XYZ file of C-alpha atoms in Angstrom:
531
model
C 30.895 -4.772 -16.561
C 28.547 -2.134 -17.994
C 26.121 -0.129 -15.832
C 23.698 2.238 -17.580
C 22.307 5.238 -15.676
C 19.347 6.674 -17.572
C 18.314 9.553 -15.299
C 20.009 12.200 -13.170
C 21.996 10.976 -10.154
C 24.386 12.894 -7.884
C 28.021 12.837 -8.988
C 28.998 11.179 -5.684
C 26.736 8.218 -6.481
C 28.105 7.802 -9.997
C 31.690 8.035 -8.708
C 30.981 5.172 -6.273
C 30.378 2.855 -9.217
C 33.213 4.215 -11.324
C 35.607 3.450 -8.484
C 35.134 -0.285 -9.100
C 37.922 -1.748 -11.228
C 36.786 -2.956 -14.642
C 33.341 -1.331 -14.446
C 32.071 1.017 -17.158
C 29.382 3.521 -16.199
C 27.295 5.063 -18.999
C 25.532 7.995 -17.296
C 23.600 10.015 -19.871
C 20.154 11.280 -18.883
C 17.545 12.214 -21.465
C 17.940 9.367 -23.962
C 15.028 8.304 -26.119
C 13.542 4.855 -25.486
C 15.118 3.518 -28.683
C 18.538 4.913 -27.823
C 18.358 3.494 -24.308
C 17.343 0.078 -25.638
C 20.368 0.080 -27.941
C 22.705 1.176 -25.131
C 21.446 -1.614 -22.854
C 22.910 -4.313 -25.072
C 25.497 -6.010 -22.868
C 24.600 -3.964 -19.763
C 24.230 -5.811 -16.443
C 22.562 -3.011 -14.494
C 20.138 -0.198 -15.259
C 19.548 2.660 -12.827
C 16.585 5.014 -13.296
C 14.504 7.564 -11.468
C 10.799 8.126 -12.229
C 11.248 9.608 -15.717
C 12.406 6.471 -17.537
C 9.773 3.806 -18.230
C 11.251 0.335 -17.901
C 8.721 -1.698 -19.863
C 8.778 -5.178 -21.362
C 10.212 -4.140 -24.774
C 13.048 -2.254 -23.107
C 13.848 -5.242 -20.876
C 13.724 -7.562 -23.876
C 16.447 -5.477 -25.523
C 18.727 -5.916 -22.509
C 20.176 -9.347 -23.147
C 22.475 -9.452 -20.090
C 20.594 -7.285 -17.610
C 20.674 -8.604 -14.034
C 19.300 -5.717 -12.010
C 17.106 -2.640 -12.416
C 17.432 -0.087 -9.629
C 14.910 2.681 -9.081
C 16.443 5.688 -7.307
C 13.369 6.317 -5.168
C 10.578 4.403 -3.489
C 7.823 3.786 -6.039
C 8.467 1.333 -8.871
C 5.346 2.163 -10.898
C 7.553 2.914 -13.895
C 9.066 -0.591 -13.891
C 7.233 -3.611 -15.308
C 7.812 -5.964 -12.374
C 6.208 -8.973 -14.052
C 8.374 -8.584 -17.143
C 11.505 -8.145 -15.020
C 10.695 -11.160 -12.844
C 9.971 -13.365 -15.848
C 13.422 -12.530 -17.205
C 15.128 -13.153 -13.851
C 15.981 -9.480 -13.353
C 16.094 -8.220 -9.788
C 14.314 -4.903 -9.221
C 15.562 -2.746 -6.358
C 14.425 0.561 -4.911
C 15.579 2.992 -2.224
C 12.823 3.029 0.399
C 12.940 5.591 3.158
C 15.840 7.679 1.912
C 13.562 10.657 1.260
C 11.271 10.176 4.285
C 12.595 13.165 6.227
C 12.286 15.514 3.255
C 8.675 14.503 2.656
C 7.827 14.734 6.360
C 9.341 18.215 6.627
C 7.397 19.332 3.567
C 4.159 18.121 5.130
C 4.923 20.219 8.213
C 5.852 23.175 5.996
C 2.500 22.955 4.194
C 0.694 22.905 7.537
C 2.565 25.995 8.730
C 2.084 27.808 5.426
C -1.659 27.103 5.485
C -2.026 28.013 9.160
C -0.265 31.370 8.787
C -1.319 32.291 5.225
C 2.322 32.613 4.221
C 1.817 32.388 0.424
C -0.839 35.134 0.499
C 1.326 37.292 2.752
C 4.316 36.879 0.455
C 2.213 37.640 -2.632
C 0.837 40.836 -1.081
C 4.341 42.016 -0.171
C 5.558 41.406 -3.723
C 2.620 43.474 -4.958
C 3.682 46.329 -2.668
C 0.752 45.903 -0.253
C 0.957 45.801 3.554
C -2.096 43.541 4.118
C -1.458 42.853 7.788
C -5.060 42.996 9.007
C -6.302 40.344 6.610
C -3.624 37.823 7.519
C -4.433 36.646 11.024
C -3.277 33.035 11.279
C -3.453 30.197 13.780
C -0.932 28.310 15.899
C -0.266 24.597 15.516
C 0.212 24.378 19.277
C -2.711 22.682 20.965
C -4.217 21.426 17.707
C -4.868 17.786 16.776
C -3.068 16.256 13.807
C -4.579 13.136 12.252
C -2.085 11.032 10.301
C -3.581 8.541 7.860
C -0.878 5.951 7.243
C 1.728 5.534 9.983
C 4.654 4.199 7.974
C 8.133 5.729 7.829
C 6.967 9.140 6.646
C 3.889 9.202 8.846
C 6.022 8.403 11.880
C 8.481 11.168 10.962
C 5.604 13.647 10.669
C 4.250 12.510 14.042
C 7.532 13.122 15.861
C 7.864 16.604 14.361
C 4.268 17.543 15.058
C 4.661 16.681 18.723
C 7.556 19.153 18.927
C 5.071 21.859 17.875
C 2.832 20.888 20.788
C 0.253 19.081 18.682
C -1.610 16.003 19.847
C -1.221 13.264 17.259
C -3.900 10.817 16.165
C -3.363 8.122 13.558
C -5.263 5.588 11.510
C -3.366 2.541 10.328
C -4.845 -0.947 10.860
C -1.428 -2.488 10.189
C 0.401 -0.754 13.033
C 0.387 -2.460 16.428
C -0.572 -0.529 19.546
C 2.912 -0.684 21.192
C 4.494 0.996 18.146
C 1.988 3.832 18.327
C 2.450 4.167 22.086
C 6.208 4.542 21.634
C 5.512 7.379 19.189
C 3.041 9.064 21.542
C 0.267 8.541 18.992
C -3.360 7.583 19.617
C -4.651 4.992 17.133
C -8.230 5.543 15.977
C -10.715 4.346 13.369
C -10.655 6.634 10.340
C -14.115 8.055 11.012
C -13.186 9.094 14.545
C -9.876 10.576 13.396
C -11.661 12.688 10.772
C -14.186 13.910 13.335
C -11.505 14.993 15.842
C -8.510 16.228 13.825
C -7.809 19.922 13.142
C -5.252 18.880 10.507
C -5.140 15.642 8.494
C -1.952 14.503 6.752
C -2.145 11.660 4.211
C 0.635 9.089 3.844
C -0.847 6.194 1.872
C -0.038 4.492 -1.428
C -2.289 4.701 -4.455
C -4.364 1.512 -4.658
C -7.886 0.582 -5.667
C -8.806 0.635 -1.978
C -7.382 4.124 -1.299
C -8.489 5.921 -4.472
C -10.718 8.859 -3.469
C -10.545 7.742 0.145
C -11.370 11.369 0.893
C -14.446 11.832 -1.257
C -17.448 14.099 -0.701
C -18.928 11.812 1.967
C -15.688 11.520 3.928
C -14.974 15.237 3.708
C -18.479 16.018 4.964
C -17.788 13.915 8.076
C -14.530 15.730 8.860
C -14.337 18.277 11.654
C -15.471 21.706 10.387
C -12.492 23.899 9.521
C -10.011 21.021 9.137
C -6.942 21.509 6.937
C -5.969 18.545 4.754
C -2.354 17.972 3.717
C -1.360 15.530 0.980
C 2.271 14.778 0.125
C 1.565 11.158 -0.824
C -0.555 10.368 -3.904
C -2.930 12.699 -5.711
C -5.785 10.257 -6.209
C -6.305 9.786 -2.476
C -8.535 12.881 -2.674
C -11.500 13.649 -4.911
C -10.244 17.079 -5.942
C -13.610 18.388 -7.128
C -15.212 17.365 -3.845
C -12.389 19.027 -1.893
C -12.815 22.274 -3.842
C -16.575 22.175 -3.182
C -16.024 21.602 0.554
C -13.533 24.473 0.802
C -15.808 26.847 -1.094
C -18.687 25.935 1.233
C -16.478 26.681 4.223
C -16.677 23.193 5.732
C -13.004 22.413 4.976
C -10.759 25.219 6.188
C -7.993 24.711 3.650
C -5.449 22.346 2.163
C -1.736 21.916 1.570
C -1.195 19.867 -1.583
C 1.996 18.637 -3.207
C 0.442 15.883 -5.343
C -2.505 15.836 -7.738
C -4.589 13.347 -9.678
C -3.241 14.759 -12.943
C 0.188 16.391 -12.899
C 0.370 19.176 -13.739
C -3.284 19.756 -12.793
C -5.515 20.205 -15.828
C -8.066 22.258 -13.874
C -6.730 25.110 -11.737
C -9.932 25.537 -9.733
C -8.538 23.870 -6.594
C -5.054 25.368 -6.681
C -6.400 28.893 -7.250
C -8.415 28.871 -4.020
C -6.850 31.259 -1.474
C -7.220 28.617 1.257
C -5.022 26.169 -0.677
C -1.224 26.057 -0.562
C 0.011 24.116 -3.582
C 3.472 22.936 -4.618
C 4.487 21.019 -7.788
C 5.306 17.559 -6.334
C 8.542 18.664 -4.676
C 8.231 17.067 -1.220
C 11.140 14.701 -1.883
C 13.155 17.250 -3.856
C 15.887 18.333 -1.448
C 19.625 18.198 -1.942
C 19.904 15.851 1.021
C 17.198 13.443 -0.177
C 18.534 13.320 -3.727
C 22.012 12.594 -2.375
C 20.818 9.883 0.004
C 18.580 8.215 -2.570
C 21.379 8.174 -5.140
C 23.949 6.758 -2.750
C 21.568 4.137 -1.341
C 20.628 3.019 -4.839
C 24.120 2.645 -6.268
C 25.385 1.001 -3.074
C 22.703 -1.685 -3.447
C 23.609 -2.162 -7.118
C 27.325 -2.315 -6.391
C 26.915 -4.876 -3.593
C 24.656 -7.035 -5.739
C 26.930 -7.043 -8.783
C 30.155 -7.392 -6.813
C 29.187 -9.628 -3.885
C 25.788 -11.104 -4.711
C 24.156 -9.329 -1.760
C 20.484 -8.507 -2.325
C 19.068 -5.457 -0.541
C 15.865 -3.502 -1.083
C 14.670 -5.916 -3.764
C 10.964 -5.868 -4.555
C 10.726 -9.076 -6.576
C 13.516 -11.442 -5.560
C 12.841 -14.792 -3.806
C 15.580 -16.395 -1.747
C 15.405 -19.789 -3.494
C 16.830 -21.238 -6.687
C 14.971 -20.551 -9.900
C 14.048 -24.252 -10.221
C 12.604 -24.465 -6.712
C 10.807 -21.148 -7.174
C 9.018 -22.532 -10.238
C 8.049 -25.693 -8.341
C 6.615 -23.638 -5.501
C 4.490 -21.365 -7.706
C 1.121 -23.058 -6.934
C 1.812 -23.005 -3.185
C 2.974 -19.393 -3.371
C -0.236 -18.398 -5.154
C -2.236 -20.183 -2.454
C -0.246 -18.500 0.322
C -0.666 -14.992 -1.088
C -4.387 -15.573 -1.734
C -4.931 -16.752 1.857
C -3.108 -13.695 3.198
C -5.224 -11.425 1.012
C -8.432 -13.211 2.049
C -7.772 -13.071 5.768
C -6.725 -9.415 5.613
C -10.045 -8.417 4.029
C -12.226 -10.620 6.193
C -13.482 -7.978 8.605
C -16.363 -5.532 8.399
C -14.715 -2.302 7.090
C -17.003 -0.223 9.326
C -15.257 -1.699 12.374
C -11.684 -1.017 13.436
C -9.627 -4.195 12.983
C -6.046 -3.413 13.994
C -3.730 -6.331 13.286
C -1.322 -7.439 16.006
C -0.412 -11.045 15.135
C -0.729 -13.724 12.477
C -0.425 -17.462 13.070
C 0.582 -19.743 10.174
C 0.712 -23.548 10.128
C 1.841 -25.855 7.327
C 0.626 -29.435 6.938
C 1.719 -32.363 4.780
C 4.252 -31.793 2.017
C 4.210 -28.058 2.637
C 5.581 -28.675 6.121
C 8.858 -29.539 4.345
C 8.741 -26.624 1.902
C 10.710 -23.372 2.402
C 8.474 -21.828 5.045
C 10.273 -18.487 4.917
C 9.165 -17.974 1.347
C 5.582 -19.174 1.872
C 5.166 -17.060 4.987
C 6.482 -14.062 3.103
C 3.901 -14.723 0.376
C 1.128 -14.761 2.997
C 2.379 -11.436 4.362
C 2.529 -10.000 0.837
C -1.136 -10.895 0.416
C -1.980 -9.392 3.800
C -0.209 -6.067 3.255
C -0.403 -5.659 -0.520
C -3.708 -3.784 -0.607
C -2.372 -1.015 1.628
C 1.284 -0.852 0.552
C 0.966 -1.190 -3.242
C 4.546 -1.398 -4.582
C 6.271 -1.416 -1.206
C 5.841 -5.103 -0.300
C 7.616 -8.160 -1.710
C 8.766 -11.657 -0.805
C 12.068 -10.159 0.240
C 10.845 -7.425 2.582
C 7.507 -8.813 3.815
C 8.828 -9.918 7.201
C 10.585 -6.617 7.759
C 7.359 -4.784 6.963
C 5.469 -6.920 9.495
C 8.136 -6.360 12.148
C 8.207 -2.622 11.487
C 4.455 -2.485 12.041
C 4.590 -4.509 15.231
C 2.773 -7.530 13.760
C 3.943 -10.766 15.383
C 4.379 -13.697 12.992
C 4.064 -17.169 14.528
C 4.845 -20.188 12.325
C 4.561 -23.923 12.923
C 4.566 -27.205 11.007
C 2.640 -30.393 11.555
C 2.893 -33.927 10.225
C -0.641 -34.664 11.472
C -2.829 -36.214 8.794
C -5.521 -33.929 7.377
C -8.041 -34.298 4.578
C -5.556 -32.792 2.108
C -2.012 -33.826 1.293
C -0.811 -30.234 1.634
C -2.562 -27.535 3.610
C -1.890 -23.989 4.832
C -3.714 -22.650 7.884
C -3.732 -18.894 8.610
C -5.209 -17.158 11.647
C -5.199 -13.359 11.854
C -5.463 -11.785 15.311
C -6.884 -8.253 15.379
C -8.547 -5.842 17.771
C -11.894 -6.847 16.203
C -11.350 -10.568 16.756
C -9.845 -13.416 14.789
C -10.294 -14.791 11.297
C -9.129 -18.338 10.566
C -8.850 -19.712 7.044
C -7.291 -22.768 5.466
C -6.499 -23.575 1.865
C -5.041 -26.244 -0.367
C -3.811 -26.557 -3.940
C -6.128 -28.556 -6.190
C -5.176 -29.898 -9.589
C -4.092 -28.382 -11.908
C -2.414 -25.996 -9.466
C -5.526 -24.014 -8.520
C -5.648 -22.527 -4.981
C -8.855 -23.379 -3.098
C -10.354 -22.261 0.175
C -11.330 -25.251 2.356
C -12.163 -23.745 5.751
C -13.368 -20.425 7.177
C -13.523 -19.839 10.939
C -13.710 -23.545 11.699
C -16.403 -24.286 9.114
C -15.503 -26.518 6.172
C -16.369 -24.716 2.952
C -14.753 -25.250 -0.434
C -14.507 -22.242 -2.745
C -12.169 -20.732 -5.358
C -9.536 -18.299 -4.168
C -9.739 -15.846 -7.027
C -11.778 -12.910 -8.266
C -14.426 -11.118 -6.205
C -15.931 -13.040 -3.302
C -18.723 -12.196 -0.875
C -18.151 -13.943 2.451
C -21.215 -14.420 4.648
C -21.745 -15.576 8.204
C -25.372 -16.319 8.950
C -27.795 -18.286 11.065
C -28.370 -21.753 9.657
C -32.026 -21.433 8.692
C -34.095 -21.565 5.492
C -34.327 -18.636 3.102
C -30.875 -17.091 3.453
C -29.526 -18.337 0.124
C -32.631 -17.227 -1.710
C -32.589 -13.784 -0.127
C -28.927 -13.228 -0.985
C -29.486 -14.460 -4.532
C -32.451 -12.109 -4.960
C -30.430 -9.092 -3.796
C -27.553 -9.916 -6.130
C -29.922 -10.467 -9.045
C -31.662 -7.152 -8.440
C -28.270 -5.414 -8.686
C -27.299 -7.371 -11.837
C -24.569 -9.257 -10.007
C -23.940 -12.672 -11.521
C -23.184 -15.602 -9.203
C -20.310 -17.779 -10.363
C -20.302 -20.247 -7.467
C -22.101 -20.355 -4.119
C -20.227 -22.497 -1.587
C -21.824 -23.281 1.767
C -20.598 -24.783 5.010
C -22.440 -25.511 8.260
C -21.009 -25.439 11.756
C -22.345 -25.644 15.313
C -22.626 -21.847 15.556
C -24.106 -21.121 12.151
C -23.284 -21.232 8.458
C -20.592 -19.750 6.233
C -21.172 -18.838 2.600
C -18.577 -17.864 0.003
C -20.075 -16.448 -3.182
C -17.927 -15.772 -6.232
C -19.541 -13.007 -8.272
C -19.118 -10.799 -11.299
C -20.994 -7.795 -12.629
C -21.138 -5.877 -15.924
C -18.871 -3.258 -14.358
C -16.566 -5.828 -12.765
C -17.234 -4.646 -9.216
C -19.681 -4.992 -6.350
C -20.628 -1.718 -4.701
C -21.216 -0.986 -1.029
C -24.993 -0.787 -1.495
C -25.145 -4.504 -2.371
C -23.280 -5.438 0.795
C -25.410 -3.099 2.918
C -28.582 -4.793 1.691
C -27.167 -8.247 2.370
C -26.129 -7.229 5.892
C -29.670 -6.071 6.608
C -30.967 -9.626 6.197
C -32.464 -10.903 9.437
C -30.309 -14.035 9.509
C -27.049 -12.442 8.271
C -24.434 -11.803 10.938
C -21.750 -10.387 8.687
C -20.960 -9.881 5.007
C -17.708 -8.654 3.500
C -16.228 -8.284 0.023
C -12.910 -10.041 -0.588
C -10.967 -9.407 -3.803
C -8.179 -11.797 -4.677
């Protein structure tokens, strides 16, 4: 059996594989793409870090490849669709570098608070600049953590040791989990207004890009220090530099940047900024742990068929997986819909999700369908960290209760999935079915029958059932050059529900459109849902 290791791994990790009888390990970092493609002929496993790009052509050259393992968390450098289509399992090593990243976040806070880089630079220049280097203590300050996953939780526990009060924003963490950590959960706006330090621990997604833009930074507490060890595009760097130069933002500790290395040194040259070259996870301990966790998963998969830390592997046969594809698309779309169904200006912290299967789907593998619903629910905030394999573990780790049931009761559709999300802002209940030829359709929203496509960009309205609402919404969309694809309506005892599929020349609907729609006298709520 041939295993190819394309990037650097610790010797202890490589030796673990070489200890297996009959296994050949080709560990040679730095190969060109063509050379690697040639070396993958006959290989059953490929192990990479972030440097090697595992794209479709490379996978096509690997005629016997069974598994690709990424020694690290993110799998942005692996073409998951291409791997899945070829039946190749993709694994990662989540959490192995959490402590290193958390400690680096704390180090950046301390360095910024005490001006350590400036003090060190002055000493190296032979200056004793003591008077100009009065710092601040972390004790008694408030730390706001945006994203309370593994790393965020590790930062929280360390910050409390320094005597900091810890606030957090994460709609997908249940209150009991936060209470156990001694963390106060808050809406993002309130966290920004109260925190003396803000540490970011979010993935890079369309929803999180420039989450901290000029408007958000302006609403932060004056003098706040922002720390980012997560993803560079969470922050609008030009806006951050402006805010620091104006004196509204006190400083920043940055390990990640939108472009690496940064093309413009304006931000990193500011004396209030402590900058490091994306090294938060670069410790001897983290590299060792990541390497060992990765090769252990590969070894157990190749030797025993055990699947761990897979990001694309369903627990059904390939034939059954193909048969379930329409239902899986419906399940993921419903999860995505229900997770976006709340006004983003209100805090909607998820604590439970109820799922019910009707008809033929009551006999289908519920574990897989439920996982697909959870993938849809969490995908927008976790990017590459959620899959059919780990979706339930992610929900459990965030304190989200999953309740499933099946019913043989006759409904209007032969197969139906019902999903109800329970949050601190209320409930959202949706149902969907698969229409021919395999297209997922929405059939009910909050008890109101309404049939609409489950794809693309949707505007979901709740309004009073009275004349003029459709015309007013259509006028607003037309004024903003937003084209209406379909406009589905349903009427219930407490009002009407509308689901509008839309498209624009730019492919997006901005917040101004939704604000105008919400201002309509008869409109109770309006949200954008992107499937």
